[in-house]
Amino acid sequence: EAVSAKTGISIEEMHGSVSYMKRPQLAQHEHHAYIIFRGLCAEGESVRTAPISMFVTNKDILTIHTKPIRGVAAFRDFPRQQMLKIFRQGAAYFTYRFMDATISDFFILMDRVEDTIDIIEHHVLKDSSKVKTSSIFMEKRKLIYSHKALLANRDVISSIDKGYLKDFKPDQLYHFRNL
């Protein structure tokens, strides 16, 4: 309730923003921008994506997620001086760096999948009878989930880059082209 009172964002909107089924999107409201994108959450050997919501006002940035997102943890672990520099550069730059840390995790996953596929290929060439098809399907699922999330995230990033958020000035948007 205190966060809602400070930011002017309703509790219902905050709760609804982290529904597992929420698709990445961007919306500009009267007093805040609402950004949802997906990040990777690892649960044992399984890899899934989960929504991350950002509410951006002229004074505050609120991020909400219900699952542990590795990229968010990496962002939080930035050295204090680096975090201060990010905060000083404003909401657009904070949003860019936060999304960059989260999206980078997908590329780390892709490198791991590539390594695993190389191992599977080696086993197939050596003795195909010992290859578990379940390992192939697990890697396939990782690729599919990641691909869907990255495509939807790309639409959000493109909308930011096109200037759909009123508090992000055109000279602040060039960073998003790197995501």
C-alpha positions as CSV (number, residue, x, y, z in Angstrom):
1,E,0.0,0.0,0.0
2,A,2.9,2.4,0.8
3,V,4.4,1.8,-2.6
4,S,1.0,2.4,-4.3
5,A,0.5,5.6,-2.4
6,K,4.0,6.9,-3.2
7,T,3.9,6.0,-6.9
8,G,0.2,6.4,-7.7
9,I,0.2,2.9,-9.2
10,S,-2.8,0.8,-8.0
11,I,-2.2,-2.4,-6.0
12,E,-4.4,-4.3,-8.6
13,E,-2.2,-3.1,-11.4
14,M,1.0,-4.2,-9.6
15,H,-0.5,-7.6,-8.8
16,G,-1.8,-8.1,-12.3
17,S,1.5,-7.2,-13.9
18,V,3.2,-10.4,-12.8
19,S,0.7,-12.9,-13.9
20,Y,2.6,-15.8,-15.4
21,M,0.6,-15.5,-18.6
22,K,1.4,-11.8,-19.1
23,R,3.0,-11.2,-22.4
24,P,5.7,-8.6,-22.9
25,Q,4.2,-5.2,-23.6
26,L,4.6,-1.5,-23.2
27,A,1.9,1.0,-22.2
28,Q,2.1,4.7,-21.4
29,H,-0.4,5.8,-18.7
30,E,-1.0,9.3,-17.6
31,H,1.5,9.2,-14.7
32,H,3.6,6.2,-15.4
33,A,4.9,3.9,-18.1
34,Y,4.3,0.2,-17.8
35,I,6.9,-2.3,-19.3
36,I,6.6,-6.0,-19.2
37,F,9.3,-8.3,-20.6
38,R,10.5,-11.8,-19.9
39,G,13.6,-13.1,-18.2
40,L,15.0,-16.5,-17.6
41,C,14.3,-18.4,-14.4
42,A,16.0,-21.6,-13.7
43,E,14.3,-24.3,-11.7
44,G,16.7,-27.2,-11.4
45,E,17.6,-28.5,-14.9
46,S,14.4,-26.9,-16.3
47,V,14.6,-23.4,-17.8
48,R,11.5,-21.3,-18.0
49,T,10.7,-17.6,-18.7
50,A,8.8,-15.4,-16.3
51,P,7.5,-11.8,-16.6
52,I,9.3,-8.9,-15.1
53,S,7.3,-5.7,-14.7
54,M,8.7,-2.2,-14.6
55,F,6.7,0.8,-13.7
56,V,8.5,4.0,-14.5
57,T,7.3,7.4,-13.1
58,N,9.1,10.7,-13.3
59,K,10.6,10.0,-9.9
60,D,10.6,6.3,-9.3
61,I,11.2,2.9,-11.0
62,L,9.5,-0.1,-9.6
63,T,10.4,-3.6,-10.7
64,I,8.3,-6.6,-9.8
65,H,8.8,-10.3,-10.5
66,T,7.6,-13.4,-8.7
67,K,10.3,-15.9,-9.8
68,P,14.0,-15.7,-9.3
69,I,15.5,-14.1,-12.5
70,R,19.2,-14.6,-12.9
71,G,19.7,-11.4,-14.9
72,V,18.0,-9.4,-12.1
73,A,20.3,-10.9,-9.6
74,A,23.3,-10.0,-11.7
75,F,22.0,-6.5,-12.0
76,R,21.6,-6.2,-8.3
77,D,25.2,-7.4,-7.8
78,F,26.7,-4.5,-9.8
79,P,29.2,-2.6,-7.7
80,R,27.8,0.4,-5.7
81,Q,29.7,3.0,-7.8
82,Q,28.3,1.5,-11.0
83,M,24.8,1.5,-9.6
84,L,25.1,5.2,-8.6
85,K,26.3,6.0,-12.1
86,I,23.3,4.2,-13.6
87,F,20.9,6.0,-11.3
88,R,22.4,9.4,-12.1
89,Q,21.8,8.9,-15.8
90,G,18.0,8.7,-15.4
91,A,15.1,6.4,-15.9
92,A,15.8,5.6,-19.6
93,Y,19.4,4.5,-18.9
94,F,18.3,2.5,-15.8
95,T,15.7,0.7,-17.9
96,Y,18.2,0.0,-20.6
97,R,20.8,-1.4,-18.2
98,F,18.2,-3.5,-16.3
99,M,16.8,-5.0,-19.5
100,D,20.4,-5.5,-20.9
101,A,21.4,-7.5,-17.7
102,T,18.2,-9.6,-18.0
103,I,18.4,-10.2,-21.7
104,S,22.1,-11.1,-21.6
105,D,21.1,-14.2,-19.6
106,F,19.5,-15.6,-22.7
107,F,22.8,-15.5,-24.6
108,I,24.5,-17.3,-21.8
109,L,21.8,-20.0,-22.0
110,M,22.3,-20.2,-25.8
111,D,26.0,-20.8,-25.3
112,R,25.3,-23.6,-22.8
113,V,22.7,-25.2,-25.2
114,E,25.3,-25.0,-28.0
115,D,27.8,-26.8,-25.8
116,T,25.2,-29.5,-24.8
117,I,24.2,-30.0,-28.4
118,D,27.9,-30.5,-29.3
119,I,28.2,-33.2,-26.6
120,I,25.0,-34.9,-27.8
121,E,26.3,-34.9,-31.4
122,H,29.5,-36.4,-30.3
123,H,27.6,-39.2,-28.5
124,V,25.3,-39.8,-31.6
125,L,28.4,-40.1,-33.8
126,K,30.1,-42.4,-31.3
127,D,27.1,-44.7,-30.5
128,S,23.6,-43.5,-31.2
129,S,22.0,-46.2,-29.1
130,K,23.3,-44.6,-25.9
131,V,21.7,-41.2,-26.6
132,K,18.7,-40.3,-24.5
133,T,16.1,-38.6,-26.7
134,S,14.9,-36.8,-23.5
135,S,18.1,-34.7,-23.5
136,I,17.5,-33.6,-27.1
137,F,13.9,-32.6,-26.3
138,M,15.1,-30.7,-23.1
139,E,17.5,-28.6,-25.2
140,K,14.8,-28.1,-27.8
141,R,12.4,-26.7,-25.2
142,K,15.1,-24.3,-23.9
143,L,15.5,-23.0,-27.4
144,I,11.8,-22.7,-28.0
145,Y,11.0,-20.8,-24.7
146,S,14.0,-18.5,-25.3
147,H,13.1,-17.8,-28.9
148,K,9.5,-16.9,-28.0
149,A,10.6,-14.7,-25.1
150,L,13.3,-12.9,-27.1
151,L,10.9,-12.2,-30.0
152,A,8.3,-10.6,-27.6
153,N,11.0,-8.7,-25.8
154,R,12.3,-7.4,-29.1
155,D,8.8,-5.9,-29.8
156,V,8.9,-4.1,-26.4
157,I,12.4,-2.8,-27.1
158,S,11.4,-1.6,-30.6
159,S,8.5,0.3,-29.1
160,I,10.8,2.0,-26.6
161,D,13.2,2.8,-29.4
162,K,10.3,4.4,-31.4
163,G,9.7,6.8,-28.6
164,Y,6.4,5.5,-27.3
165,L,7.3,6.5,-23.7
166,K,6.8,10.2,-23.0
167,D,9.4,10.5,-20.3
168,F,12.2,8.9,-22.4
169,K,13.7,11.7,-24.6
170,P,14.9,10.9,-28.1
171,D,18.5,11.4,-27.2
172,Q,18.2,8.7,-24.5
173,L,16.9,6.0,-26.8
174,Y,20.0,5.1,-28.8
175,H,21.1,2.6,-26.1
176,F,18.0,0.4,-26.8
177,R,19.2,-0.2,-30.3
178,N,22.0,-2.3,-28.7
179,L,19.7,-4.7,-27.1
